[in-house]
PDB file of C-alpha atoms in Angstrom:
ATOM      1  CA  UNK X   1      -0.020   0.070  -0.187  1.00 67.00           C
ATOM      2  CA  UNK X   2       1.599   3.338  -1.031  1.00 75.00           C
ATOM      3  CA  UNK X   3       1.575   6.452   1.228  1.00 79.00           C
ATOM      4  CA  UNK X   4       1.394   8.993  -1.821  1.00 74.00           C
ATOM      5  CA  UNK X   5       0.633  11.715   1.108  1.00 77.00           C
ATOM      6  CA  UNK X   6       4.070  10.394   3.815  1.00 80.00           C
ATOM      7  CA  UNK X   7       1.737  10.553   6.028  1.00 83.00           C
ATOM      8  CA  UNK X   8       3.594   9.737   9.674  1.00 84.00           C
ATOM      9  CA  UNK X   9       0.231   7.391  10.198  1.00 91.00           C
ATOM     10  CA  UNK X  10      -0.855   4.980   7.272  1.00 93.00           C
ATOM     11  CA  UNK X  11      -1.137   1.861   7.879  1.00 95.00           C
ATOM     12  CA  UNK X  12      -4.150  -1.013   7.910  1.00 96.00           C
ATOM     13  CA  UNK X  13      -4.072  -4.157  10.052  1.00 97.00           C
ATOM     14  CA  UNK X  14      -6.536  -7.057  10.998  1.00 98.00           C
ATOM     15  CA  UNK X  15      -7.354  -6.401  15.247  1.00 98.00           C
ATOM     16  CA  UNK X  16      -8.998 -10.381  16.595  1.00 98.00           C
ATOM     17  CA  UNK X  17     -11.792  -7.917  18.611  1.00 97.00           C
ATOM     18  CA  UNK X  18     -14.807 -10.672  20.426  1.00 96.00           C
ATOM     19  CA  UNK X  19     -13.869 -13.627  19.153  1.00 95.00           C
ATOM     20  CA  UNK X  20     -12.993 -12.569  14.791  1.00 97.00           C
ATOM     21  CA  UNK X  21     -10.329 -10.720  12.634  1.00 98.00           C
ATOM     22  CA  UNK X  22     -11.586  -7.546  11.698  1.00 98.00           C
ATOM     23  CA  UNK X  23      -9.858  -4.879   9.599  1.00 98.00           C
ATOM     24  CA  UNK X  24      -8.613  -1.325  10.376  1.00 98.00           C
ATOM     25  CA  UNK X  25      -7.828   1.554   8.466  1.00 97.00           C
ATOM     26  CA  UNK X  26      -5.065   3.980   9.939  1.00 97.00           C
ATOM     27  CA  UNK X  27      -4.282   7.478   8.487  1.00 96.00           C
ATOM     28  CA  UNK X  28      -2.924  10.578  10.084  1.00 95.00           C
ATOM     29  CA  UNK X  29      -0.296  12.624  10.413  1.00 95.00           C
ATOM     30  CA  UNK X  30      -0.153  13.601  14.555  1.00 95.00           C
ATOM     31  CA  UNK X  31      -0.188  11.202  16.803  1.00 94.00           C
ATOM     32  CA  UNK X  32      -1.140  13.491  19.164  1.00 95.00           C
ATOM     33  CA  UNK X  33      -3.819  14.457  17.494  1.00 97.00           C
ATOM     34  CA  UNK X  34      -7.464  13.190  18.739  1.00 97.00           C
ATOM     35  CA  UNK X  35      -8.845   9.884  17.117  1.00 98.00           C
ATOM     36  CA  UNK X  36     -11.230   9.354  15.206  1.00 98.00           C
ATOM     37  CA  UNK X  37     -12.937   6.303  14.565  1.00 98.00           C
ATOM     38  CA  UNK X  38     -15.160   6.361  11.375  1.00 98.00           C
ATOM     39  CA  UNK X  39     -18.914   4.411  11.445  1.00 98.00           C
ATOM     40  CA  UNK X  40     -19.544   3.158   8.284  1.00 97.00           C
ATOM     41  CA  UNK X  41     -23.299   2.893   6.508  1.00 93.00           C
ATOM     42  CA  UNK X  42     -24.997   0.108   5.073  1.00 89.00           C
ATOM     43  CA  UNK X  43     -25.700  -2.104   7.401  1.00 93.00           C
ATOM     44  CA  UNK X  44     -22.412  -3.454   5.081  1.00 92.00           C
ATOM     45  CA  UNK X  45     -21.341  -0.867   3.079  1.00 93.00           C
ATOM     46  CA  UNK X  46     -17.946  -0.695   4.310  1.00 93.00           C
ATOM     47  CA  UNK X  47     -16.538   3.211   3.537  1.00 94.00           C
ATOM     48  CA  UNK X  48     -12.603   2.763   3.835  1.00 95.00           C
ATOM     49  CA  UNK X  49     -12.472   2.114  -0.211  1.00 94.00           C
ATOM     50  CA  UNK X  50     -13.925   5.852  -0.475  1.00 93.00           C
ATOM     51  CA  UNK X  51     -11.540   8.230   2.709  1.00 93.00           C
ATOM     52  CA  UNK X  52      -9.435   9.030  -0.280  1.00 91.00           C
ATOM     53  CA  UNK X  53     -12.261  10.944  -2.247  1.00 91.00           C
ATOM     54  CA  UNK X  54     -12.560  13.188   1.527  1.00 94.00           C
ATOM     55  CA  UNK X  55     -10.768  12.181   4.349  1.00 95.00           C
ATOM     56  CA  UNK X  56      -6.905  13.684   3.210  1.00 94.00           C
ATOM     57  CA  UNK X  57      -7.812  17.940   4.949  1.00 95.00           C
ATOM     58  CA  UNK X  58      -9.653  16.011   8.044  1.00 97.00           C
ATOM     59  CA  UNK X  59      -6.399  14.091   9.036  1.00 96.00           C
ATOM     60  CA  UNK X  60      -5.037  17.823   9.936  1.00 95.00           C
ATOM     61  CA  UNK X  61      -7.464  17.620  12.949  1.00 97.00           C
ATOM     62  CA  UNK X  62      -7.136  13.506  13.623  1.00 98.00           C
ATOM     63  CA  UNK X  63      -6.340  10.460  13.193  1.00 97.00           C
ATOM     64  CA  UNK X  64      -8.863   8.683  10.908  1.00 98.00           C
ATOM     65  CA  UNK X  65      -9.475   4.820  11.325  1.00 98.00           C
ATOM     66  CA  UNK X  66     -12.283   3.515   9.226  1.00 98.00           C
ATOM     67  CA  UNK X  67     -13.630  -0.288  10.596  1.00 98.00           C
ATOM     68  CA  UNK X  68     -14.752  -2.472   8.456  1.00 98.00           C
ATOM     69  CA  UNK X  69     -17.478  -3.895  10.412  1.00 97.00           C
ATOM     70  CA  UNK X  70     -18.488  -7.167  11.598  1.00 97.00           C
ATOM     71  CA  UNK X  71     -20.870  -8.411   8.109  1.00 96.00           C
ATOM     72  CA  UNK X  72     -18.752  -5.649   5.769  1.00 96.00           C
ATOM     73  CA  UNK X  73     -15.913  -5.532   3.506  1.00 94.00           C
ATOM     74  CA  UNK X  74     -12.771  -6.888   4.081  1.00 97.00           C
ATOM     75  CA  UNK X  75     -13.921  -8.096   8.068  1.00 98.00           C
ATOM     76  CA  UNK X  76     -16.554 -10.101   5.812  1.00 97.00           C
ATOM     77  CA  UNK X  77     -14.317 -11.400   3.348  1.00 96.00           C
ATOM     78  CA  UNK X  78     -12.195 -12.386   6.179  1.00 96.00           C
ATOM     79  CA  UNK X  79     -14.914 -14.015   8.563  1.00 96.00           C
ATOM     80  CA  UNK X  80     -17.654 -15.251   6.206  1.00 94.00           C
ATOM     81  CA  UNK X  81     -20.232 -16.965   8.418  1.00 94.00           C
ATOM     82  CA  UNK X  82     -19.435 -14.846  11.720  1.00 94.00           C
ATOM     83  CA  UNK X  83     -22.396 -12.352  11.058  1.00 94.00           C
ATOM     84  CA  UNK X  84     -23.432  -9.440  12.841  1.00 95.00           C
ATOM     85  CA  UNK X  85     -26.481  -8.789  15.216  1.00 96.00           C
ATOM     86  CA  UNK X  86     -26.996  -5.069  16.757  1.00 95.00           C
ATOM     87  CA  UNK X  87     -26.101  -6.745  19.969  1.00 96.00           C
ATOM     88  CA  UNK X  88     -22.848  -8.399  18.242  1.00 97.00           C
ATOM     89  CA  UNK X  89     -21.644  -4.930  16.374  1.00 97.00           C
ATOM     90  CA  UNK X  90     -22.178  -2.292  19.882  1.00 98.00           C
ATOM     91  CA  UNK X  91     -19.851  -5.352  21.641  1.00 98.00           C
ATOM     92  CA  UNK X  92     -17.800  -5.348  19.041  1.00 98.00           C
ATOM     93  CA  UNK X  93     -17.014  -1.363  19.082  1.00 98.00           C
ATOM     94  CA  UNK X  94     -16.932  -1.629  21.978  1.00 98.00           C
ATOM     95  CA  UNK X  95     -13.547  -3.118  22.114  1.00 98.00           C
ATOM     96  CA  UNK X  96     -12.551  -1.527  18.786  1.00 98.00           C
ATOM     97  CA  UNK X  97     -12.529   1.593  20.839  1.00 98.00           C
ATOM     98  CA  UNK X  98     -10.607  -0.552  23.824  1.00 98.00           C
ATOM     99  CA  UNK X  99      -8.173  -1.275  20.411  1.00 98.00           C
ATOM    100  CA  UNK X 100      -8.229   2.031  19.380  1.00 98.00           C
ATOM    101  CA  UNK X 101      -7.573   3.783  23.208  1.00 98.00           C
ATOM    102  CA  UNK X 102      -4.497   1.512  23.780  1.00 97.00           C
ATOM    103  CA  UNK X 103      -2.311   1.358  20.687  1.00 97.00           C
ATOM    104  CA  UNK X 104      -3.145   5.907  20.669  1.00 97.00           C
ATOM    105  CA  UNK X 105      -2.737   6.306  24.498  1.00 97.00           C
ATOM    106  CA  UNK X 106      -6.338   8.434  24.755  1.00 97.00           C
ATOM    107  CA  UNK X 107      -8.546   8.146  27.394  1.00 97.00           C
ATOM    108  CA  UNK X 108     -11.787   8.816  24.723  1.00 98.00           C
ATOM    109  CA  UNK X 109     -12.199   8.915  20.931  1.00 98.00           C
ATOM    110  CA  UNK X 110     -14.249  10.490  18.393  1.00 98.00           C
ATOM    111  CA  UNK X 111     -17.090   8.933  16.659  1.00 98.00           C
ATOM    112  CA  UNK X 112     -18.212   9.886  13.779  1.00 98.00           C
ATOM    113  CA  UNK X 113     -21.284   7.679  11.992  1.00 98.00           C
ATOM    114  CA  UNK X 114     -22.687   7.994   8.606  1.00 97.00           C
ATOM    115  CA  UNK X 115     -26.078   6.449   7.723  1.00 95.00           C
ATOM    116  CA  UNK X 116     -26.483   2.939   8.957  1.00 95.00           C
ATOM    117  CA  UNK X 117     -23.510   4.211  11.484  1.00 97.00           C
ATOM    118  CA  UNK X 118     -24.912   6.425  12.653  1.00 97.00           C
ATOM    119  CA  UNK X 119     -27.762   3.869  14.352  1.00 96.00           C
ATOM    120  CA  UNK X 120     -25.039   2.375  15.607  1.00 97.00           C
ATOM    121  CA  UNK X 121     -22.778   5.254  17.371  1.00 97.00           C
ATOM    122  CA  UNK X 122     -25.957   6.584  18.967  1.00 96.00           C
ATOM    123  CA  UNK X 123     -26.856   3.120  20.583  1.00 96.00           C
ATOM    124  CA  UNK X 124     -23.210   3.064  21.465  1.00 97.00           C
ATOM    125  CA  UNK X 125     -22.857   6.740  23.209  1.00 97.00           C
ATOM    126  CA  UNK X 126     -26.153   6.000  25.209  1.00 95.00           C
ATOM    127  CA  UNK X 127     -24.571   2.486  26.012  1.00 95.00           C
ATOM    128  CA  UNK X 128     -20.895   4.035  26.714  1.00 97.00           C
ATOM    129  CA  UNK X 129     -20.949   7.403  27.086  1.00 97.00           C
ATOM    130  CA  UNK X 130     -17.181   7.269  28.654  1.00 97.00           C
ATOM    131  CA  UNK X 131     -15.860   6.209  26.041  1.00 98.00           C
ATOM    132  CA  UNK X 132     -16.607   9.050  23.831  1.00 98.00           C
ATOM    133  CA  UNK X 133     -15.461  12.633  23.543  1.00 97.00           C
ATOM    134  CA  UNK X 134     -18.081  13.819  20.913  1.00 98.00           C
ATOM    135  CA  UNK X 135     -20.581  12.370  18.650  1.00 98.00           C
ATOM    136  CA  UNK X 136     -21.211  13.279  14.740  1.00 98.00           C
ATOM    137  CA  UNK X 137     -23.952  12.301  12.975  1.00 98.00           C
ATOM    138  CA  UNK X 138     -23.913  12.412   8.896  1.00 97.00           C
ATOM    139  CA  UNK X 139     -26.694  11.377   7.026  1.00 95.00           C
ATOM    140  CA  UNK X 140     -28.203  10.737  10.779  1.00 96.00           C
ATOM    141  CA  UNK X 141     -31.398   8.228  10.830  1.00 95.00           C
ATOM    142  CA  UNK X 142     -33.822   8.625  13.602  1.00 95.00           C
ATOM    143  CA  UNK X 143     -36.522   6.465  11.920  1.00 93.00           C
ATOM    144  CA  UNK X 144     -36.744   3.961   9.178  1.00 90.00           C
ATOM    145  CA  UNK X 145     -40.454   4.076   8.711  1.00 91.00           C
ATOM    146  CA  UNK X 146     -40.101   8.071   8.881  1.00 93.00           C
ATOM    147  CA  UNK X 147     -37.302   8.560   6.584  1.00 92.00           C
ATOM    148  CA  UNK X 148     -38.617   6.746   4.159  1.00 92.00           C
ATOM    149  CA  UNK X 149     -42.097   7.883   4.042  1.00 92.00           C
ATOM    150  CA  UNK X 150     -40.874  11.558   3.645  1.00 94.00           C
ATOM    151  CA  UNK X 151     -38.101  10.897   1.016  1.00 92.00           C
ATOM    152  CA  UNK X 152     -40.982   9.003  -0.480  1.00 93.00           C
ATOM    153  CA  UNK X 153     -43.204  11.923  -0.244  1.00 93.00           C
ATOM    154  CA  UNK X 154     -40.173  14.477  -1.722  1.00 92.00           C
ATOM    155  CA  UNK X 155     -39.646  12.439  -4.895  1.00 93.00           C
ATOM    156  CA  UNK X 156     -43.187  12.369  -5.924  1.00 93.00           C
ATOM    157  CA  UNK X 157     -43.677  16.537  -4.969  1.00 94.00           C
ATOM    158  CA  UNK X 158     -40.657  16.914  -7.707  1.00 94.00           C
ATOM    159  CA  UNK X 159     -42.083  14.464 -10.225  1.00 95.00           C
ATOM    160  CA  UNK X 160     -45.619  16.298  -9.771  1.00 94.00           C
ATOM    161  CA  UNK X 161     -43.353  19.312 -10.008  1.00 94.00           C
ATOM    162  CA  UNK X 162     -41.663  18.169 -13.382  1.00 94.00           C
ATOM    163  CA  UNK X 163     -44.442  16.931 -14.824  1.00 94.00           C
ATOM    164  CA  UNK X 164     -42.584  13.468 -15.205  1.00 94.00           C
ATOM    165  CA  UNK X 165     -45.527  11.236 -16.203  1.00 93.00           C
ATOM    166  CA  UNK X 166     -42.458   8.699 -16.886  1.00 94.00           C
ATOM    167  CA  UNK X 167     -41.325   8.595 -13.389  1.00 93.00           C
ATOM    168  CA  UNK X 168     -44.694   9.146 -12.390  1.00 94.00           C
ATOM    169  CA  UNK X 169     -45.671   5.543 -13.820  1.00 94.00           C
ATOM    170  CA  UNK X 170     -42.716   3.795 -11.870  1.00 92.00           C
ATOM    171  CA  UNK X 171     -43.415   5.302  -8.870  1.00 93.00           C
ATOM    172  CA  UNK X 172     -46.749   4.429  -9.512  1.00 92.00           C
ATOM    173  CA  UNK X 173     -45.753   0.317 -10.044  1.00 92.00           C
ATOM    174  CA  UNK X 174     -44.236   0.588  -6.145  1.00 89.00           C
ATOM    175  CA  UNK X 175     -47.718   0.908  -4.619  1.00 87.00           C
ATOM    176  CA  UNK X 176     -47.908   1.141  -1.103  1.00 87.00           C
ATOM    177  CA  UNK X 177     -44.597   2.087   0.369  1.00 89.00           C
ATOM    178  CA  UNK X 178     -43.147   1.609   3.069  1.00 89.00           C
ATOM    179  CA  UNK X 179     -46.316   0.270   5.144  1.00 81.00           C
ATOM    180  CA  UNK X 180     -45.782   0.618   8.739  1.00 79.00           C
ATOM    181  CA  UNK X 181     -42.840  -0.783   9.255  1.00 79.00           C
ATOM    182  CA  UNK X 182     -39.730  -1.528   7.153  1.00 82.00           C
ATOM    183  CA  UNK X 183     -38.970  -5.447   6.339  1.00 82.00           C
ATOM    184  CA  UNK X 184     -35.994  -6.125   3.749  1.00 81.00           C
ATOM    185  CA  UNK X 185     -37.545  -8.733   1.915  1.00 80.00           C
ATOM    186  CA  UNK X 186     -36.999  -9.378  -1.752  1.00 82.00           C
ATOM    187  CA  UNK X 187     -40.828  -7.274  -2.239  1.00 85.00           C
ATOM    188  CA  UNK X 188     -39.399  -4.160  -0.365  1.00 85.00           C
ATOM    189  CA  UNK X 189     -36.165  -4.242  -1.388  1.00 83.00           C
ATOM    190  CA  UNK X 190     -37.481  -3.811  -4.352  1.00 88.00           C
ATOM    191  CA  UNK X 191     -39.583  -1.205  -3.923  1.00 90.00           C
ATOM    192  CA  UNK X 192     -36.947   0.797  -2.529  1.00 87.00           C
ATOM    193  CA  UNK X 193     -34.182   0.125  -5.404  1.00 87.00           C
ATOM    194  CA  UNK X 194     -36.968   1.852  -7.769  1.00 90.00           C
ATOM    195  CA  UNK X 195     -37.406   4.699  -4.992  1.00 91.00           C
ATOM    196  CA  UNK X 196     -33.362   5.143  -4.794  1.00 87.00           C
ATOM    197  CA  UNK X 197     -33.150   5.304  -8.422  1.00 88.00           C
ATOM    198  CA  UNK X 198     -35.646   8.003  -9.256  1.00 90.00           C
ATOM    199  CA  UNK X 199     -34.335   9.693  -5.897  1.00 87.00           C
ATOM    200  CA  UNK X 200     -30.943   9.461  -7.685  1.00 83.00           C
ATOM    201  CA  UNK X 201     -32.569  11.185 -10.425  1.00 86.00           C
ATOM    202  CA  UNK X 202     -33.727  14.012  -8.701  1.00 85.00           C
ATOM    203  CA  UNK X 203     -30.811  14.569  -6.962  1.00 80.00           C
ATOM    204  CA  UNK X 204     -32.392  13.810  -3.810  1.00 82.00           C
ATOM    205  CA  UNK X 205     -30.033  10.586  -3.231  1.00 70.00           C
ATOM    206  CA  UNK X 206     -27.167   8.556  -3.531  1.00 68.00           C
ATOM    207  CA  UNK X 207     -26.217   7.423  -7.032  1.00 63.00           C
ATOM    208  CA  UNK X 208     -24.760   4.239  -7.199  1.00 62.00           C
ATOM    209  CA  UNK X 209     -23.345   5.439 -10.524  1.00 66.00           C
ATOM    210  CA  UNK X 210     -19.861   4.934 -11.853  1.00 73.00           C
ATOM    211  CA  UNK X 211     -18.522   7.890 -10.864  1.00 79.00           C
ATOM    212  CA  UNK X 212     -18.260   6.034  -7.063  1.00 82.00           C
ATOM    213  CA  UNK X 213     -16.938   2.694  -8.796  1.00 82.00           C
ATOM    214  CA  UNK X 214     -13.861   4.764  -9.953  1.00 84.00           C
ATOM    215  CA  UNK X 215     -13.706   6.316  -6.462  1.00 89.00           C
ATOM    216  CA  UNK X 216     -13.764   2.527  -5.442  1.00 88.00           C
ATOM    217  CA  UNK X 217     -10.934   1.054  -7.793  1.00 89.00           C
ATOM    218  CA  UNK X 218      -8.488   4.008  -7.165  1.00 89.00           C
ATOM    219  CA  UNK X 219      -8.272   3.130  -3.614  1.00 88.00           C
ATOM    220  CA  UNK X 220      -4.900   1.597  -1.911  1.00 91.00           C
ATOM    221  CA  UNK X 221      -6.341  -0.532  -0.050  1.00 92.00           C
ATOM    222  CA  UNK X 222      -8.963  -2.035  -3.166  1.00 91.00           C
ATOM    223  CA  UNK X 223      -9.190  -5.851  -4.080  1.00 93.00           C
ATOM    224  CA  UNK X 224     -11.089  -7.462  -5.870  1.00 93.00           C
ATOM    225  CA  UNK X 225     -12.622  -9.500  -2.823  1.00 93.00           C
ATOM    226  CA  UNK X 226     -13.528  -6.125  -2.357  1.00 90.00           C
ATOM    227  CA  UNK X 227     -16.607  -6.341  -4.963  1.00 92.00           C
ATOM    228  CA  UNK X 228     -17.511 -10.306  -3.512  1.00 93.00           C
ATOM    229  CA  UNK X 229     -18.107  -8.555   0.045  1.00 93.00           C
ATOM    230  CA  UNK X 230     -20.192  -5.736  -1.716  1.00 92.00           C
ATOM    231  CA  UNK X 231     -22.414  -8.754  -4.045  1.00 91.00           C
ATOM    232  CA  UNK X 232     -23.099 -10.265  -0.060  1.00 93.00           C
ATOM    233  CA  UNK X 233     -24.066  -7.359   2.056  1.00 90.00           C
ATOM    234  CA  UNK X 234     -27.826  -8.510   1.970  1.00 86.00           C
ATOM    235  CA  UNK X 235     -27.377 -11.916   2.777  1.00 89.00           C
ATOM    236  CA  UNK X 236     -24.919 -11.591   5.610  1.00 92.00           C
ATOM    237  CA  UNK X 237     -26.411  -8.639   7.457  1.00 92.00           C
ATOM    238  CA  UNK X 238     -29.794  -9.860   7.625  1.00 89.00           C
ATOM    239  CA  UNK X 239     -29.996  -9.611  11.151  1.00 93.00           C
ATOM    240  CA  UNK X 240     -29.214  -6.101  11.324  1.00 93.00           C
ATOM    241  CA  UNK X 241     -31.777  -5.317   8.557  1.00 89.00           C
ATOM    242  CA  UNK X 242     -34.582  -6.929  10.969  1.00 89.00           C
ATOM    243  CA  UNK X 243     -33.373  -4.716  13.827  1.00 91.00           C
ATOM    244  CA  UNK X 244     -33.409  -1.784  11.495  1.00 89.00           C
ATOM    245  CA  UNK X 245     -37.077  -2.371  10.513  1.00 85.00           C
ATOM    246  CA  UNK X 246     -38.787  -0.362  12.848  1.00 83.00           C
ATOM    247  CA  UNK X 247     -35.281   1.514  14.430  1.00 90.00           C
ATOM    248  CA  UNK X 248     -36.850   5.093  15.984  1.00 92.00           C
ATOM    249  CA  UNK X 249     -34.978   6.924  18.052  1.00 92.00           C
ATOM    250  CA  UNK X 250     -37.322   8.772  19.863  1.00 91.00           C
ATOM    251  CA  UNK X 251     -38.225   5.659  21.679  1.00 89.00           C
ATOM    252  CA  UNK X 252     -35.680   6.071  23.729  1.00 87.00           C
ATOM    253  CA  UNK X 253     -34.702   9.046  26.256  1.00 85.00           C
ATOM    254  CA  UNK X 254     -33.690  11.752  24.908  1.00 87.00           C
ATOM    255  CA  UNK X 255     -31.096  12.646  27.457  1.00 92.00           C
ATOM    256  CA  UNK X 256     -27.048  12.168  26.276  1.00 95.00           C
ATOM    257  CA  UNK X 257     -24.122  12.444  28.057  1.00 96.00           C
ATOM    258  CA  UNK X 258     -21.913  13.211  24.579  1.00 97.00           C
ATOM    259  CA  UNK X 259     -21.978  16.736  22.747  1.00 97.00           C
ATOM    260  CA  UNK X 260     -23.915  15.410  19.744  1.00 97.00           C
ATOM    261  CA  UNK X 261     -23.398  17.355  16.363  1.00 98.00           C
ATOM    262  CA  UNK X 262     -24.668  16.381  12.977  1.00 97.00           C
ATOM    263  CA  UNK X 263     -23.288  17.296   9.781  1.00 97.00           C
ATOM    264  CA  UNK X 264     -26.328  17.232   7.274  1.00 97.00           C
ATOM    265  CA  UNK X 265     -26.698  17.396   3.296  1.00 94.00           C
ATOM    266  CA  UNK X 266     -29.685  19.899   2.176  1.00 93.00           C
ATOM    267  CA  UNK X 267     -30.459  17.896  -0.495  1.00 91.00           C
ATOM    268  CA  UNK X 268     -29.961  13.666   1.710  1.00 92.00           C
ATOM    269  CA  UNK X 269     -34.215  13.159   1.205  1.00 91.00           C
ATOM    270  CA  UNK X 270     -32.809   9.428   1.912  1.00 89.00           C
ATOM    271  CA  UNK X 271     -31.890  10.349   5.740  1.00 92.00           C
ATOM    272  CA  UNK X 272     -33.924  13.183   5.232  1.00 94.00           C
ATOM    273  CA  UNK X 273     -32.071  15.979   7.478  1.00 93.00           C
ATOM    274  CA  UNK X 274     -35.255  18.182   8.551  1.00 94.00           C
ATOM    275  CA  UNK X 275     -36.233  15.049  10.664  1.00 95.00           C
ATOM    276  CA  UNK X 276     -33.061  14.973  12.007  1.00 94.00           C
ATOM    277  CA  UNK X 277     -32.894  18.742  12.752  1.00 93.00           C
ATOM    278  CA  UNK X 278     -36.500  18.575  13.916  1.00 93.00           C
ATOM    279  CA  UNK X 279     -35.070  15.622  16.899  1.00 94.00           C
ATOM    280  CA  UNK X 280     -31.966  17.555  17.303  1.00 93.00           C
ATOM    281  CA  UNK X 281     -34.404  20.394  18.878  1.00 90.00           C
ATOM    282  CA  UNK X 282     -35.674  18.414  21.265  1.00 90.00           C
ATOM    283  CA  UNK X 283     -32.611  17.101  22.951  1.00 92.00           C
ATOM    284  CA  UNK X 284     -30.546  17.001  26.375  1.00 93.00           C
ATOM    285  CA  UNK X 285     -26.840  17.215  25.992  1.00 94.00           C
ATOM    286  CA  UNK X 286     -23.917  18.669  26.984  1.00 94.00           C
ATOM    287  CA  UNK X 287     -23.658  20.476  23.991  1.00 92.00           C
ATOM    288  CA  UNK X 288     -25.586  20.012  20.403  1.00 93.00           C
ATOM    289  CA  UNK X 289     -25.208  22.103  17.003  1.00 94.00           C
ATOM    290  CA  UNK X 290     -26.303  21.451  13.220  1.00 95.00           C
ATOM    291  CA  UNK X 291     -24.676  22.184   9.888  1.00 96.00           C
ATOM    292  CA  UNK X 292     -26.928  21.679   6.751  1.00 96.00           C
ATOM    293  CA  UNK X 293     -24.610  21.541   3.637  1.00 96.00           C
ATOM    294  CA  UNK X 294     -26.293  23.229   0.476  1.00 94.00           C
ATOM    295  CA  UNK X 295     -26.114  21.389  -2.471  1.00 91.00           C
ATOM    296  CA  UNK X 296     -25.205  17.836  -0.934  1.00 92.00           C
ATOM    297  CA  UNK X 297     -27.136  14.726  -0.172  1.00 89.00           C
ATOM    298  CA  UNK X 298     -26.787  11.382   1.229  1.00 90.00           C
ATOM    299  CA  UNK X 299     -22.840  10.753   0.909  1.00 91.00           C
ATOM    300  CA  UNK X 300     -22.244  14.492   2.446  1.00 94.00           C
ATOM    301  CA  UNK X 301     -18.687  14.496   2.617  1.00 95.00           C
ATOM    302  CA  UNK X 302     -17.840  13.622  -0.749  1.00 93.00           C
ATOM    303  CA  UNK X 303     -20.886  15.999  -2.142  1.00 92.00           C
ATOM    304  CA  UNK X 304     -19.168  18.919  -0.280  1.00 94.00           C
ATOM    305  CA  UNK X 305     -16.129  18.234   1.249  1.00 95.00           C
ATOM    306  CA  UNK X 306     -15.065  21.721   2.021  1.00 96.00           C
ATOM    307  CA  UNK X 307     -17.764  22.583   3.749  1.00 97.00           C
ATOM    308  CA  UNK X 308     -17.987  19.666   5.433  1.00 97.00           C
ATOM    309  CA  UNK X 309     -14.402  20.238   6.534  1.00 97.00           C
ATOM    310  CA  UNK X 310     -15.355  23.988   7.476  1.00 97.00           C
ATOM    311  CA  UNK X 311     -18.621  22.145  10.132  1.00 97.00           C
ATOM    312  CA  UNK X 312     -15.753  19.824  10.709  1.00 97.00           C
ATOM    313  CA  UNK X 313     -12.948  22.022  11.455  1.00 97.00           C
ATOM    314  CA  UNK X 314     -16.120  24.201  13.787  1.00 96.00           C
ATOM    315  CA  UNK X 315     -16.688  21.314  15.894  1.00 97.00           C
ATOM    316  CA  UNK X 316     -12.986  20.816  16.364  1.00 97.00           C
ATOM    317  CA  UNK X 317     -13.205  24.281  17.415  1.00 96.00           C
ATOM    318  CA  UNK X 318     -15.374  23.783  19.990  1.00 94.00           C
ATOM    319  CA  UNK X 319     -14.652  21.134  21.634  1.00 94.00           C
ATOM    320  CA  UNK X 320     -10.698  21.772  21.389  1.00 87.00           C
ATOM    321  CA  UNK X 321     -11.269  25.523  23.248  1.00 80.00           C
ATOM    322  CA  UNK X 322     -13.359  23.636  25.966  1.00 56.00           C
ATOM    323  CA  UNK X 323     -10.812  21.191  26.529  1.00 49.00           C
ATOM    324  CA  UNK X 324      -8.213  24.722  26.431  1.00 42.00           C
ATOM    325  CA  UNK X 325     -10.339  26.449  28.849  1.00 33.00           C
ATOM    326  CA  UNK X 326     -10.289  23.697  31.411  1.00 33.00           C
ATOM    327  CA  UNK X 327      -6.551  23.440  31.529  1.00 34.00           C
ATOM    328  CA  UNK X 328      -6.099  27.133  31.889  1.00 31.00           C
ATOM    329  CA  UNK X 329      -8.635  26.930  34.364  1.00 32.00           C
ATOM    330  CA  UNK X 330      -6.932  23.989  36.252  1.00 33.00           C
TER     331      UNK X 330
END
């Protein structure tokens, strides 16, 4: 693996986590920087292969670690029969954090959760608040059912405004959507695929076009086996999909012990920013802030990398200034 940018921290490793070897990709410029653990989406969609497209400037602030979760990417290929549940992944995450704290001599780490990773990250900070400095949610999931309802209504609205009869016919063919509960069976996956394609057409969701694959192929850690892992996502993550079906963050208390920040795409209707925006107004946390990036969709950090970094730096400065004030008082 070539270290083209000459990073002082640049390595991959398999670590024994919760009984299986799991993949980590580290990149950074200074061992004194805070450690950020990136929790990818999906479940099963390892984003370590996309890191070079958005995180170079992040490493001015953080040592960034990507973890291919159980049931995803290189960890899945290493352990094809060790499949995830939500509870197992929380245990995995706890052990990954212990490994990072020890490796970098840190008391706590920073968590960034994208899409499904925002579910895992939020569950984790509820259960283990003492392990995390602060949490950053991107494509933050509040309710799976409401996500799909709001996203469906928005694309229908735009199709009607455009008098796009061809797209309206495709949307009508989906039938009732999503129903009272999201069930990730073959019928629903066919429906969601149609909805996602139309959302992509109208700039409301993530487009799985060739540009994404070109980014994947150019990754310094890409192997052809990663394509095989991608093809196994649905089957490998069946139990987590069941958990997600009726997931609603509002079913739990709205009090957190960890500062919470959201960086959301103003054109993200796959995990609609309007739902997360309303939720953040209702919670109690030591600190919280929301930044909505214009013209950014579900892949917020790739759609608007400069604006995303500005938001990240603002969060970093807010947290760091607090730490500096504490040191001065002591």
